[in-house]
mmCIF file of C-alpha atoms in Angstrom:
data_model
loop_
_atom_site.group_PDB
_atom_site.id
_atom_site.type_symbol
_atom_site.label_atom_id
_atom_site.label_comp_id
_atom_site.label_asym_id
_atom_site.label_seq_id
_atom_site.Cartn_x
_atom_site.Cartn_y
_atom_site.Cartn_z
ATOM 1 C CA MET A 1 3.986 5.890 45.556
ATOM 2 C CA SER A 2 3.573 4.767 42.362
ATOM 3 C CA SER A 3 0.284 2.554 41.387
ATOM 4 C CA ARG A 4 2.653 -0.220 40.497
ATOM 5 C CA SER A 5 4.357 -0.629 43.769
ATOM 6 C CA SER A 6 0.666 0.383 45.942
ATOM 7 C CA ALA A 7 -0.832 -2.493 43.680
ATOM 8 C CA SER A 8 2.543 -4.608 45.008
ATOM 9 C CA ALA A 9 1.953 -3.455 48.720
ATOM 10 C CA LEU A 10 -1.811 -4.832 48.100
ATOM 11 C CA LEU A 11 -0.510 -8.359 47.272
ATOM 12 C CA ARG A 12 2.246 -7.829 49.681
ATOM 13 C CA ASN A 13 0.492 -6.351 52.774
ATOM 14 C CA ASN A 14 -2.886 -7.317 52.035
ATOM 15 C CA ALA A 15 -3.673 -3.530 52.869
ATOM 16 C CA CYS A 16 -5.930 -1.012 51.063
ATOM 17 C CA MET A 17 -5.546 -0.648 47.118
ATOM 18 C CA THR A 18 -5.003 3.115 45.658
ATOM 19 C CA ILE A 19 -5.933 3.878 42.360
ATOM 20 C CA SER A 20 -3.984 7.372 41.030
ATOM 21 C CA ARG A 21 -4.997 9.954 38.051
ATOM 22 C CA ARG A 22 -2.223 9.078 35.913
ATOM 23 C CA SER A 23 -1.993 8.880 31.996
ATOM 24 C CA LEU A 24 0.250 6.654 29.798
ATOM 25 C CA SER A 25 2.779 9.551 29.156
ATOM 26 C CA ASP A 26 2.658 10.428 33.210
ATOM 27 C CA GLU A 27 3.734 6.791 33.726
ATOM 28 C CA ALA A 28 6.679 7.079 31.297
ATOM 29 C CA ALA A 29 7.729 10.135 32.968
ATOM 30 C CA SER A 30 7.383 8.464 36.757
ATOM 31 C CA LYS A 31 9.713 5.595 35.231
ATOM 32 C CA GLU A 32 12.462 8.340 35.794
ATOM 33 C CA SER A 33 11.691 10.178 38.322
ATOM 34 C CA THR A 34 10.627 8.597 41.979
ATOM 35 C CA ASN A 35 8.833 12.008 43.326
ATOM 36 C CA ASP A 36 5.621 10.088 44.868
ATOM 37 C CA ASP A 37 4.666 13.758 45.791
ATOM 38 C CA GLU A 38 2.935 13.952 41.776
ATOM 39 C CA GLU A 39 0.312 11.387 42.823
ATOM 40 C CA GLU A 40 -3.292 12.572 43.922
ATOM 41 C CA PRO A 41 -5.130 9.325 44.588
ATOM 42 C CA ILE A 42 -8.790 9.374 43.320
ATOM 43 C CA VAL A 43 -10.436 6.175 44.679
ATOM 44 C CA GLN A 44 -9.357 4.472 47.475
ATOM 45 C CA TYR A 45 -10.660 0.636 48.266
ATOM 46 C CA ALA A 46 -10.159 -0.680 51.747
ATOM 47 C CA PHE A 47 -10.166 -4.539 51.819
ATOM 48 C CA THR A 48 -8.277 -7.770 52.459
ATOM 49 C CA PRO A 49 -7.625 -9.975 49.958
ATOM 50 C CA PRO A 50 -7.562 -13.736 50.587
ATOM 51 C CA THR A 51 -3.774 -14.962 51.260
ATOM 52 C CA PRO A 52 -2.283 -16.952 48.839
ATOM 53 C CA LEU A 53 -2.007 -20.652 48.585
ATOM 54 C CA SER A 54 1.571 -20.788 49.119
ATOM 55 C CA GLN A 55 4.262 -18.312 48.478
ATOM 56 C CA ALA A 56 5.143 -19.964 44.863
ATOM 57 C CA SER A 57 1.536 -19.091 44.057
ATOM 58 C CA HIS A 58 1.950 -15.659 45.506
ATOM 59 C CA GLN A 59 4.636 -14.653 43.633
ATOM 60 C CA LYS A 60 3.281 -16.268 40.078
ATOM 61 C CA ILE A 61 0.545 -13.587 40.132
ATOM 62 C CA GLU A 62 2.598 -10.794 41.348
ATOM 63 C CA ASP A 63 5.021 -11.602 38.391
ATOM 64 C CA LEU A 64 1.725 -12.049 35.980
ATOM 65 C CA PHE A 65 0.467 -8.462 37.486
ATOM 66 C CA GLN A 66 3.354 -6.600 36.947
ATOM 67 C CA ARG A 67 3.921 -8.313 33.247
ATOM 68 C CA ILE A 68 0.045 -7.149 32.477
ATOM 69 C CA LEU A 69 0.827 -3.392 33.725
ATOM 70 C CA TRP A 70 3.598 -3.351 31.260
ATOM 71 C CA LEU A 71 1.139 -4.127 28.314
ATOM 72 C CA ASP A 72 0.141 -1.375 25.870
ATOM 73 C CA PHE A 73 -4.023 -1.155 25.428
ATOM 74 C CA ILE A 74 -3.695 -3.258 21.970
ATOM 75 C CA GLU A 75 -2.063 -6.013 24.088
ATOM 76 C CA LEU A 76 -4.674 -5.157 26.638
ATOM 77 C CA HIS A 77 -7.359 -5.460 24.359
ATOM 78 C CA LEU A 78 -6.325 -8.563 22.868
ATOM 79 C CA LEU A 79 -5.535 -10.305 26.233
ATOM 80 C CA THR A 80 -9.168 -9.285 27.211
ATOM 81 C CA GLN A 81 -10.304 -11.178 23.754
ATOM 82 C CA LEU A 82 -8.599 -14.357 24.702
ATOM 83 C CA ILE A 83 -9.875 -14.325 28.160
ATOM 84 C CA HIS A 84 -13.468 -13.725 26.935
ATOM 85 C CA GLU A 85 -12.764 -16.563 24.634
ATOM 86 C CA ALA A 86 -11.223 -18.940 26.673
ATOM 87 C CA MET A 87 -14.236 -18.344 29.712
ATOM 88 C CA GLY A 88 -16.955 -18.508 27.080
ATOM 89 C CA VAL A 89 -18.007 -14.642 27.880
ATOM 90 C CA ASP A 90 -19.880 -12.692 25.570
ATOM 91 C CA PRO A 91 -18.853 -9.115 26.079
ATOM 92 C CA ALA A 92 -21.677 -7.739 24.360
ATOM 93 C CA ARG A 93 -23.993 -8.646 26.871
ATOM 94 C CA PHE A 94 -22.099 -6.991 29.429
ATOM 95 C CA ALA A 95 -21.189 -3.711 27.778
ATOM 96 C CA GLY A 96 -21.957 -0.869 29.693
ATOM 97 C CA GLY A 97 -21.727 1.415 27.176
ATOM 98 C CA GLY A 98 -24.627 0.459 25.292
ATOM 99 C CA GLY A 99 -22.753 -0.951 22.067
ATOM 100 C CA SER A 100 -24.185 -1.479 18.627
ATOM 101 C CA ALA A 101 -24.465 -5.831 19.356
ATOM 102 C CA THR A 102 -26.314 -4.855 22.428
ATOM 103 C CA VAL A 103 -29.021 -2.245 21.112
ATOM 104 C CA ALA A 104 -29.227 -4.944 17.995
ATOM 105 C CA VAL A 105 -30.184 -8.107 20.656
ATOM 106 C CA ALA A 106 -32.480 -5.920 22.527
ATOM 107 C CA LYS A 107 -34.008 -4.489 19.526
ATOM 108 C CA GLU A 108 -34.772 -8.515 18.090
ATOM 109 C CA THR A 109 -35.833 -9.003 21.471
ATOM 110 C CA THR A 110 -38.863 -6.562 21.733
ATOM 111 C CA GLU A 111 -39.708 -6.775 17.770
ATOM 112 C CA GLU A 112 -40.305 -10.836 18.549
ATOM 113 C CA ASP A 113 -42.145 -9.736 21.438
ATOM 114 C CA THR A 114 -44.116 -7.161 20.164
ATOM 115 C CA ARG A 115 -45.533 -8.634 16.739
ATOM 116 C CA LYS A 116 -49.030 -9.595 17.468
ATOM 117 C CA GLU A 117 -51.559 -12.008 15.440
ATOM 118 C CA VAL A 118 -55.678 -10.929 15.362
ATOM 119 C CA LYS A 119 -58.094 -13.529 15.722
ATOM 120 C CA LEU A 120 -61.434 -13.612 15.255
ATOM 121 C CA VAL A 121 -63.160 -15.127 17.959
ATOM 122 C CA GLY A 122 -66.724 -14.597 17.169
ATOM 123 C CA PHE A 123 -69.471 -12.359 15.586
ATOM 124 C CA ASP A 124 -72.915 -11.325 15.693
ATOM 125 C CA ALA A 125 -75.338 -13.526 13.576
ATOM 126 C CA LYS A 126 -77.363 -10.409 12.658
ATOM 127 C CA ALA A 127 -73.750 -9.262 11.049
ATOM 128 C CA LYS A 128 -72.069 -12.224 9.828
ATOM 129 C CA ILE A 129 -72.355 -10.774 5.724
ATOM 130 C CA LYS A 130 -70.351 -7.445 6.906
ATOM 131 C CA VAL A 131 -68.192 -9.453 8.794
ATOM 132 C CA ILE A 132 -67.426 -11.499 5.620
ATOM 133 C CA LYS A 133 -67.049 -8.513 3.464
ATOM 134 C CA GLU A 134 -64.668 -6.950 5.955
ATOM 135 C CA VAL A 135 -62.372 -10.147 6.461
ATOM 136 C CA ARG A 136 -62.597 -10.617 2.645
ATOM 137 C CA ALA A 137 -61.012 -7.046 2.552
ATOM 138 C CA ILE A 138 -58.453 -7.718 4.865
ATOM 139 C CA THR A 139 -57.229 -10.485 3.756
ATOM 140 C CA GLY A 140 -57.804 -10.706 0.552
ATOM 141 C CA LEU A 141 -59.384 -13.981 0.274
ATOM 142 C CA GLY A 142 -62.357 -15.184 -2.283
ATOM 143 C CA LEU A 143 -65.479 -14.983 -1.239
ATOM 144 C CA LYS A 144 -65.932 -18.908 -0.221
ATOM 145 C CA ASP A 145 -62.876 -18.700 1.935
ATOM 146 C CA ALA A 146 -63.544 -15.422 3.614
ATOM 147 C CA LYS A 147 -67.220 -17.110 4.424
ATOM 148 C CA ALA A 148 -65.364 -20.456 5.526
ATOM 149 C CA MET A 149 -63.241 -18.385 7.865
ATOM 150 C CA VAL A 150 -65.972 -16.323 9.620
ATOM 151 C CA ASP A 151 -67.914 -20.049 9.961
ATOM 152 C CA GLY A 152 -64.840 -21.753 11.042
ATOM 153 C CA VAL A 153 -64.284 -19.515 14.167
ATOM 154 C CA PRO A 154 -61.883 -19.008 16.204
ATOM 155 C CA LYS A 155 -59.276 -17.882 13.055
ATOM 156 C CA THR A 156 -56.284 -15.923 12.824
ATOM 157 C CA VAL A 157 -57.078 -13.222 10.290
ATOM 158 C CA GLN A 158 -53.843 -11.428 10.545
ATOM 159 C CA LYS A 159 -49.997 -12.745 11.660
ATOM 160 C CA ASP A 160 -47.036 -10.668 12.573
ATOM 161 C CA MET A 161 -48.471 -7.195 12.928
ATOM 162 C CA ALA A 162 -47.521 -4.132 14.906
ATOM 163 C CA PRO A 163 -49.138 -3.708 17.836
ATOM 164 C CA ASP A 164 -50.992 -0.306 16.519
ATOM 165 C CA GLN A 165 -51.772 -1.878 13.310
ATOM 166 C CA ALA A 166 -53.445 -5.261 15.407
ATOM 167 C CA GLU A 167 -55.521 -2.211 17.284
ATOM 168 C CA GLU A 168 -56.671 -0.462 14.352
ATOM 169 C CA LEU A 169 -57.878 -4.315 12.591
ATOM 170 C CA LYS A 170 -59.162 -4.963 15.692
ATOM 171 C CA ALA A 171 -61.333 -1.444 15.541
ATOM 172 C CA GLN A 172 -62.553 -2.083 11.729
ATOM 173 C CA LEU A 173 -63.850 -5.566 12.630
ATOM 174 C CA GLU A 174 -65.385 -4.523 15.943
ATOM 175 C CA ALA A 175 -67.240 -1.561 14.026
ATOM 176 C CA VAL A 176 -68.971 -4.399 11.631
ATOM 177 C CA GLY A 177 -70.156 -6.739 14.589
ATOM 178 C CA ALA A 178 -66.999 -9.148 15.048
ATOM 179 C CA VAL A 179 -65.793 -10.252 18.873
ATOM 180 C CA VAL A 180 -61.625 -10.164 18.068
ATOM 181 C CA GLU A 181 -58.522 -10.746 19.975
ATOM 182 C CA ILE A 182 -55.124 -9.464 19.867
ATOM 183 C CA VAL A 183 -52.625 -12.489 20.781
#
């Protein structure tokens, strides 16, 4: 029994489907020979597909299936692309092999999620001058602007930082008496 006849039997008899181990060259050779002993099934699905609405629709589906079986890999790939486009499906989202597009989308998502802000929430009154000097050194602001930032807490000191850099900056500011949050 060839894979074509087993698929046809599935459609006709609502029986089980057999997928056999064959390459395309075996497929061409099997057209000429009808020896059924060469096949060895590797997976067998036992299910009952729904019955078609009419005999005409059943025949239409079987004809379509037979035509698809004879497509080569390029034609099959083009058919798959057309189906994806018509149905509005992005194949990169469902790629099981972890294609480069999937990896790029995942990388962008994680980069956006991991960008942090260091926010000055408060400071010890005795350490105000040290905090102003530290903020000035970190941000590159002038003395007046750094003082205005420290006096106007809560303020964001740095934006779009990697988590490890944000932790280092937090430790640096806390060492001089500042109260800092990472957002």
